[in-house]
Amino acid sequence: MALVKTDYGLIYNDDGSLCVTVRDDDIPFEGVKSFAVEEGTTNLITGDSATFATSIGSWVESDANLTITWENIYNEFLKQNGVMRYRKTDSNNASCRINITDSTLTTYSGSIYIKLISGNINAIRPAGVFYYSDNTWTDYSWVDANGSYKRIIDMGNGIYRIEVNNMKYDQTKIDAGLTISKFQIRITSPDLVDFYVLAAQWEQKPFATSFVDGTRADGNLQLPWTMDGYNFVINLFAKDLFSSTNTNTHIFNLGTTGLTDVYDGRLILRQNNSLFQLYIDPADGSASVSSNTSVASNDGKYHMLTVLVEATQARLYIDGIYKTTLTYDFTKENFDKLVLGSNISFSPVTAYGLISNLYIGNYDPNIWTDAFIQELYNAKRPFSVPAKLPII
């Protein structure tokens, strides 16, 4: 089956991704890659930088082994004067922080830029913490259980952007009658480090889907699954934005909604130690089954991922090339929801990347041949330079 390629005059960014335009003169400003509409969000950290004062308070040193100073130097990357310098003199844990006294039930998101002077970038641990009236707290650390960042972007020249999104209070605490005593912004390190903090951005985010530059809600898109039978195709492009090792982070999760916020009977396409893997977690509690590949998922490139599911097997193609088969009796499952980028529980399996060009359809073995999938990849890969033409 031949593909029909049509030139629609679409404009592409430097990295080959599509730049959406609705008419010939609707072209983005020079150097601008994308646009967003924000629902009245305000950066809380604004004010007199020289005294660390902000609209919500001042940065405070919590320990004697930590010194924070303001240095009025020009930062070429951000085109602005002034950075906060954070210096640790021993290996005891220390933090600087800002307390927000706010009992409002709201959600926070934030980002900072780090310019490393000395030490290990993985020892710098920003966090957001909700404190409750019973002296307990909910800690949104920006480091996972393995000590690796989940949302860190290497901007080059020793500068990193670190994000935390959708920091929300524990609803069970509120249901129990507790109130929020404060929300704390904190930068902690257990090691000797010396770095600059640039352009700190913290916002109250009551809308989970709203975002501004550097601050986005967790990418958990849930779609009801209404496909008939057990012969279907899921095809998408995915690009990982996390340069360190990914352990079991999900690209998609097809499952059955259980009694809790965890799926039963899940078919998962995930990154297992930064290698693409198909995985099934049966609803009946029987042993899970996985099928591995040797293809790296954290190379910073877009990959076309094609999963063909029949009653007794699922096959994975990467960039148009067959890679592996997972053998399983899918007729035992009753899928009712597809989650992209995570699973329903927002657990550490949440991936950090971009997903586009999602296609879901019936599987016809007379159409979805190896040759067709390779041709499909060759025609749909707009994420390279020069970009290929899109298809219909």
Coordinates of C-alpha atoms in Angstrom, one line a residue:
M1 CA 0.0 0.0 0.0
A2 CA 1.6 3.3 -1.1
L3 CA 1.5 6.4 1.0
V4 CA 0.2 9.7 -0.4
K5 CA 2.6 12.6 0.5
T6 CA 1.1 16.1 0.2
D7 CA 3.0 19.3 0.6
Y8 CA 0.9 21.6 2.8
G9 CA 3.5 24.3 3.1
L10 CA 4.1 23.7 6.8
I11 CA 6.9 25.5 8.6
Y12 CA 9.4 23.6 10.6
N13 CA 11.6 24.6 13.6
D14 CA 15.4 24.1 13.5
D15 CA 15.0 20.7 15.1
G16 CA 12.5 19.6 12.5
S17 CA 9.4 19.8 14.7
L18 CA 6.4 21.4 13.3
C19 CA 5.7 25.1 13.9
V20 CA 2.0 25.6 13.6
T21 CA 0.7 28.4 11.4
V22 CA -2.8 29.2 10.1
R23 CA -1.9 31.6 7.2
D24 CA 1.0 32.7 5.1
D25 CA 1.8 35.8 7.2
D26 CA 1.3 34.0 10.6
I27 CA 5.0 33.3 11.2
P28 CA 6.5 33.3 14.7
F29 CA 8.9 36.1 15.8
E30 CA 12.6 35.5 15.1
G31 CA 14.0 33.0 17.5
V32 CA 10.7 32.1 19.1
K33 CA 9.8 28.4 18.9
S34 CA 6.4 28.2 20.4
F35 CA 3.6 30.2 22.2
A36 CA 1.4 29.6 25.2
V37 CA -1.5 31.3 26.9
E38 CA -1.2 31.5 30.7
E39 CA -4.2 32.0 33.0
G40 CA -2.9 34.9 35.1
T41 CA 0.1 33.2 36.6
T42 CA 2.5 35.4 38.5
N43 CA 6.1 34.5 39.5
L44 CA 6.2 34.7 43.3
I45 CA 10.0 35.3 43.4
T46 CA 10.3 38.9 42.4
G47 CA 11.6 41.9 44.4
D48 CA 14.8 43.3 45.7
S49 CA 17.4 40.8 44.6
A50 CA 20.3 42.4 46.5
T51 CA 18.7 41.7 49.8
F52 CA 17.2 38.3 48.7
A53 CA 13.8 39.9 49.4
T54 CA 10.9 38.6 47.2
S55 CA 7.2 39.2 47.0
I56 CA 6.7 36.4 49.5
G57 CA 9.7 36.7 51.8
S58 CA 13.5 36.3 51.7
W59 CA 15.9 33.5 51.1
V60 CA 17.1 32.3 54.5
E61 CA 20.2 30.2 55.3
S62 CA 19.3 27.3 57.5
D63 CA 22.7 26.1 58.5
A64 CA 26.1 27.5 59.5
N65 CA 27.9 25.4 56.8
L66 CA 26.0 27.2 54.1
T67 CA 26.5 30.7 52.7
I68 CA 24.3 32.5 50.2
T69 CA 25.4 35.8 48.7
W70 CA 24.2 38.0 45.9
E71 CA 26.7 38.7 43.1
N72 CA 25.9 41.5 40.7
I73 CA 27.5 39.8 37.6
Y74 CA 26.2 39.8 34.1
N75 CA 24.8 36.4 33.0
E76 CA 25.2 36.0 29.3
F77 CA 22.7 33.1 29.1
L78 CA 19.8 34.9 30.7
K79 CA 20.9 38.4 29.6
Q80 CA 20.5 39.8 33.1
N81 CA 22.6 41.1 36.0
G82 CA 22.7 39.4 39.3
V83 CA 22.7 35.8 40.5
M84 CA 22.4 34.1 43.9
R85 CA 25.4 32.1 44.9
Y86 CA 25.0 29.0 47.1
R87 CA 28.2 27.6 48.8
K88 CA 28.5 24.6 51.0
T89 CA 31.6 24.2 53.2
D90 CA 31.1 20.6 54.6
S91 CA 29.2 17.5 53.8
N92 CA 26.4 18.0 56.3
N93 CA 22.9 18.6 54.8
A94 CA 22.0 22.3 54.4
S95 CA 19.3 24.3 52.7
C96 CA 18.2 27.8 52.0
R97 CA 14.5 28.4 51.9
I98 CA 11.5 30.8 51.6
N99 CA 8.4 30.2 53.6
I100 CA 5.0 31.1 52.2
T101 CA 2.3 31.4 54.8
D102 CA -0.8 30.4 52.9
S103 CA -3.6 28.2 53.9
T104 CA -5.2 28.4 50.4
L105 CA -5.7 25.0 48.8
T106 CA -3.6 25.5 45.7
T107 CA -1.0 23.9 43.5
Y108 CA 2.5 25.1 42.9
S109 CA 5.0 24.7 40.1
G110 CA 8.5 26.0 39.7
S111 CA 11.8 26.0 37.9
I112 CA 15.3 27.3 38.4
Y113 CA 18.5 27.6 36.4
I114 CA 21.7 26.3 37.9
K115 CA 25.2 27.4 36.9
L116 CA 27.6 24.9 38.5
I117 CA 30.9 26.3 39.8
S118 CA 32.1 23.1 41.5
G119 CA 30.7 19.9 42.9
N120 CA 28.2 17.4 41.5
I121 CA 24.9 18.6 39.8
N122 CA 23.1 15.6 41.3
A123 CA 23.9 16.9 44.8
I124 CA 21.7 20.0 44.2
R125 CA 18.2 19.2 45.3
P126 CA 15.5 21.8 45.0
A127 CA 12.1 20.9 46.6
G128 CA 8.7 22.2 47.5
V129 CA 7.2 21.3 50.9
F130 CA 3.6 21.6 52.2
Y131 CA 3.5 21.8 56.1
Y132 CA 0.3 21.0 57.9
S133 CA -1.2 22.0 61.2
D134 CA -0.2 18.7 62.8
N135 CA 3.5 19.3 62.0
T136 CA 3.5 16.7 59.2
W137 CA 4.5 17.6 55.6
T138 CA 4.4 16.6 52.0
D139 CA 7.8 16.9 50.3
Y140 CA 8.1 17.3 46.6
S141 CA 11.8 16.6 46.1
W142 CA 13.2 17.0 42.6
V143 CA 15.3 13.9 42.9
D144 CA 14.0 10.3 42.5
A145 CA 14.8 7.3 44.7
N146 CA 17.9 6.6 42.7
G147 CA 19.3 10.1 43.3
S148 CA 18.7 11.1 39.7
Y149 CA 16.8 14.1 38.5
K150 CA 13.5 13.5 36.8
R151 CA 13.3 16.9 35.2
I152 CA 16.6 18.4 34.4
I153 CA 17.7 19.8 31.1
D154 CA 21.3 20.5 30.2
M155 CA 21.3 23.9 28.5
G156 CA 25.0 23.8 27.7
N157 CA 27.9 25.8 29.0
G158 CA 27.5 24.4 32.5
I159 CA 23.9 25.6 32.9
Y160 CA 21.0 23.3 33.8
R161 CA 17.3 24.0 34.0
I162 CA 15.5 22.0 36.7
E163 CA 11.7 21.8 37.0
V164 CA 9.1 20.6 39.4
N165 CA 5.5 20.5 38.4
N166 CA 2.0 20.0 39.9
M167 CA 3.1 20.2 43.6
K168 CA -0.2 19.7 45.4
Y169 CA -1.2 19.3 49.0
D170 CA -2.2 15.9 50.4
Q171 CA -6.0 15.8 50.1
T172 CA -6.3 13.1 52.8
K173 CA -4.8 15.7 55.3
I174 CA -7.4 18.2 54.4
D175 CA -10.2 15.7 54.6
A176 CA -9.0 14.9 58.1
G177 CA -9.6 18.5 59.1
L178 CA -6.0 19.8 59.0
T179 CA -4.9 23.1 57.4
I180 CA -1.8 24.1 55.5
S181 CA 0.5 26.1 57.8
K182 CA 3.0 27.1 55.1
F183 CA 4.5 26.1 51.8
Q184 CA 8.3 26.1 51.7
I185 CA 10.6 26.6 48.7
R186 CA 13.9 24.9 49.4
I187 CA 17.3 24.3 47.8
T188 CA 19.2 21.5 49.7
S189 CA 22.5 19.8 49.2
P190 CA 24.2 17.1 51.3
D191 CA 27.6 17.6 49.6
L192 CA 30.2 20.3 49.1
V193 CA 28.9 22.3 46.2
D194 CA 29.2 25.8 44.8
F195 CA 26.8 27.1 42.2
Y196 CA 24.7 30.0 41.0
V197 CA 20.9 30.1 41.2
L198 CA 19.5 31.9 38.2
A199 CA 15.9 33.0 37.3
A200 CA 14.0 31.2 40.1
Q201 CA 10.4 30.9 39.1
W202 CA 7.7 29.8 41.5
E203 CA 4.0 30.1 40.8
Q204 CA 0.7 29.2 42.3
K205 CA -0.9 27.0 39.7
P206 CA -4.5 26.3 40.3
F207 CA -4.9 25.0 36.7
A208 CA -3.1 21.7 36.2
T209 CA -3.0 22.1 32.4
S210 CA -1.7 25.7 32.3
F211 CA 2.0 26.5 31.8
V212 CA 4.5 29.2 31.1
D213 CA 8.1 28.9 30.0
G214 CA 9.8 26.3 32.2
T215 CA 6.7 25.3 34.2
R216 CA 4.4 22.6 33.0
A217 CA 1.9 20.3 34.6
D218 CA 2.8 16.6 34.7
G219 CA 2.1 15.1 31.3
N220 CA -0.5 12.5 32.1
L221 CA -3.0 12.3 29.3
Q222 CA -5.8 9.7 29.9
L223 CA -7.9 8.5 27.0
P224 CA -10.9 6.1 27.3
W225 CA -10.2 2.9 25.4
T226 CA -13.2 1.7 23.3
M227 CA -11.4 -0.5 20.7
D228 CA -13.3 -3.7 19.9
G229 CA -11.4 -7.0 20.2
Y230 CA -7.7 -7.5 20.7
N231 CA -6.3 -6.5 17.3
F232 CA -5.1 -2.9 17.4
V233 CA -2.2 -0.6 16.6
I234 CA -0.7 2.2 18.7
N235 CA 1.8 4.4 16.8
L236 CA 3.4 7.5 18.1
F237 CA 6.6 9.6 18.1
A238 CA 8.4 10.0 21.5
K239 CA 11.4 12.0 22.5
D240 CA 13.0 11.6 26.0
L241 CA 14.2 14.8 27.7
F242 CA 16.0 13.2 30.6
S243 CA 19.7 12.5 29.9
S244 CA 20.4 10.2 32.8
T245 CA 19.2 6.6 33.3
N246 CA 15.5 6.0 33.1
T247 CA 14.2 3.1 35.2
N248 CA 10.8 1.8 34.2
T249 CA 9.4 5.2 33.1
H250 CA 6.2 4.8 31.0
I251 CA 5.6 6.0 27.5
F252 CA 2.1 4.6 27.5
N253 CA 0.1 2.4 29.9
L254 CA -3.0 0.5 28.6
G255 CA -4.9 -1.0 31.4
T256 CA -8.1 -1.6 33.4
T257 CA -9.1 0.9 36.1
G258 CA -9.0 -0.8 39.5
L259 CA -10.4 0.0 42.9
T260 CA -7.4 2.2 43.6
D261 CA -5.4 4.6 41.5
V262 CA -3.4 1.8 40.1
Y263 CA -4.2 -0.1 36.9
D264 CA -4.8 -3.9 36.6
G265 CA -3.8 -5.8 33.6
R266 CA -1.5 -3.3 32.1
L267 CA 0.2 -3.4 28.7
I268 CA 3.1 -1.0 29.1
L269 CA 5.6 0.5 26.6
R270 CA 8.4 1.8 28.9
Q271 CA 12.0 2.8 29.3
N272 CA 13.8 0.1 31.3
N273 CA 17.2 1.3 32.2
S274 CA 16.9 3.6 29.2
L275 CA 16.1 0.8 26.8
F276 CA 12.7 0.4 25.1
Q277 CA 10.7 -2.5 26.6
L278 CA 7.2 -4.0 26.2
Y279 CA 5.8 -5.2 29.5
I280 CA 2.5 -6.8 30.7
D281 CA 1.3 -6.9 34.3
P282 CA -1.7 -9.4 34.3
A283 CA -4.8 -8.5 36.1
D284 CA -5.2 -12.0 37.5
G285 CA -2.0 -11.6 39.5
S286 CA 0.1 -14.1 37.5
A287 CA 3.7 -13.4 36.7
S288 CA 4.5 -10.4 34.6
V289 CA 6.0 -10.8 31.1
S290 CA 8.5 -8.4 29.5
S291 CA 10.2 -8.3 26.1
N292 CA 13.4 -6.2 25.9
T293 CA 15.2 -4.3 23.1
S294 CA 18.7 -2.9 22.9
V295 CA 17.6 0.5 21.6
A296 CA 18.5 3.4 23.8
S297 CA 15.5 5.7 24.7
N298 CA 17.5 8.6 26.3
D299 CA 19.5 9.7 23.2
G300 CA 17.5 13.0 22.9
K301 CA 16.0 12.0 19.6
Y302 CA 12.5 11.4 18.4
H303 CA 11.7 7.7 17.8
M304 CA 8.6 6.3 16.0
L305 CA 7.2 3.6 18.2
T306 CA 4.7 1.1 16.7
V307 CA 3.0 -1.5 18.8
L308 CA 0.9 -4.2 16.9
V309 CA -1.3 -6.2 19.2
E310 CA -3.0 -9.4 18.3
A311 CA -4.9 -11.8 20.6
T312 CA -1.7 -13.7 21.7
Q313 CA 1.2 -11.3 21.0
A314 CA 2.4 -7.7 20.8
R315 CA 5.2 -6.7 18.4
L316 CA 7.3 -3.6 18.8
Y317 CA 8.8 -1.6 15.9
I318 CA 11.2 1.3 16.5
D319 CA 11.8 3.7 13.7
G320 CA 10.2 1.4 11.3
I321 CA 12.3 -1.7 12.2
Y322 CA 10.9 -4.8 14.0
K323 CA 12.6 -5.2 17.4
T324 CA 10.8 -7.6 19.7
T325 CA 7.7 -9.7 20.4
L326 CA 5.9 -10.1 23.7
T327 CA 3.8 -13.3 23.8
Y328 CA 0.7 -13.2 26.0
D329 CA -3.0 -14.0 25.9
F330 CA -4.5 -10.6 25.7
T331 CA -8.0 -11.9 25.6
K332 CA -7.7 -12.3 29.4
E333 CA -7.7 -8.5 29.9
N334 CA -10.4 -5.9 29.6
F335 CA -8.6 -2.6 28.8
D336 CA -10.6 0.5 29.4
K337 CA -8.1 3.4 29.5
L338 CA -4.9 4.5 27.8
V339 CA -2.5 6.8 29.7
L340 CA 0.3 8.6 27.9
G341 CA 3.5 9.6 29.6
S342 CA 2.8 7.8 32.9
N343 CA 0.3 5.6 34.7
I344 CA -2.7 6.9 36.6
S345 CA -1.0 7.2 40.0
F346 CA 1.6 9.9 39.0
S347 CA 4.2 7.7 40.5
P348 CA 7.9 7.7 39.8
V349 CA 7.2 5.9 36.5
T350 CA 6.2 9.2 35.0
A351 CA 8.4 9.9 32.0
Y352 CA 9.8 13.3 31.1
G353 CA 9.6 13.8 27.3
L354 CA 7.5 14.7 24.3
I355 CA 4.9 12.6 22.6
S356 CA 3.3 13.5 19.2
N357 CA 1.6 12.1 16.1
L358 CA -0.4 9.6 18.1
Y359 CA -2.3 7.1 16.0
I360 CA -4.7 4.4 17.4
G361 CA -6.5 2.0 15.0
N362 CA -7.5 -1.5 14.1
Y363 CA -4.7 -4.0 13.2
D364 CA -5.0 -5.4 9.7
P365 CA -2.1 -7.7 8.9
N366 CA -2.6 -7.0 5.2
I367 CA -1.8 -3.4 5.7
W368 CA 0.6 -3.3 8.7
T369 CA 3.4 -5.2 7.1
D370 CA 7.1 -4.7 7.8
A371 CA 7.5 -2.9 4.5
F372 CA 4.6 -0.6 5.2
I373 CA 5.8 0.3 8.7
Q374 CA 9.3 1.2 7.3
E375 CA 7.7 3.4 4.6
L376 CA 5.4 5.0 7.2
Y377 CA 8.5 6.0 9.3
N378 CA 10.3 7.3 6.2
A379 CA 7.3 9.5 5.4
K380 CA 6.3 10.7 8.9
R381 CA 9.7 11.5 10.3
P382 CA 9.4 15.4 10.5
F383 CA 11.8 15.4 13.4
S384 CA 15.0 15.6 11.4
V385 CA 16.7 18.2 9.3
P386 CA 15.7 18.6 6.5
A387 CA 12.2 17.7 7.5
K388 CA 10.2 15.2 5.5
L389 CA 6.8 16.0 4.2
P390 CA 3.8 15.0 6.3
I391 CA 1.4 12.4 5.1
I392 CA -2.3 11.8 4.9

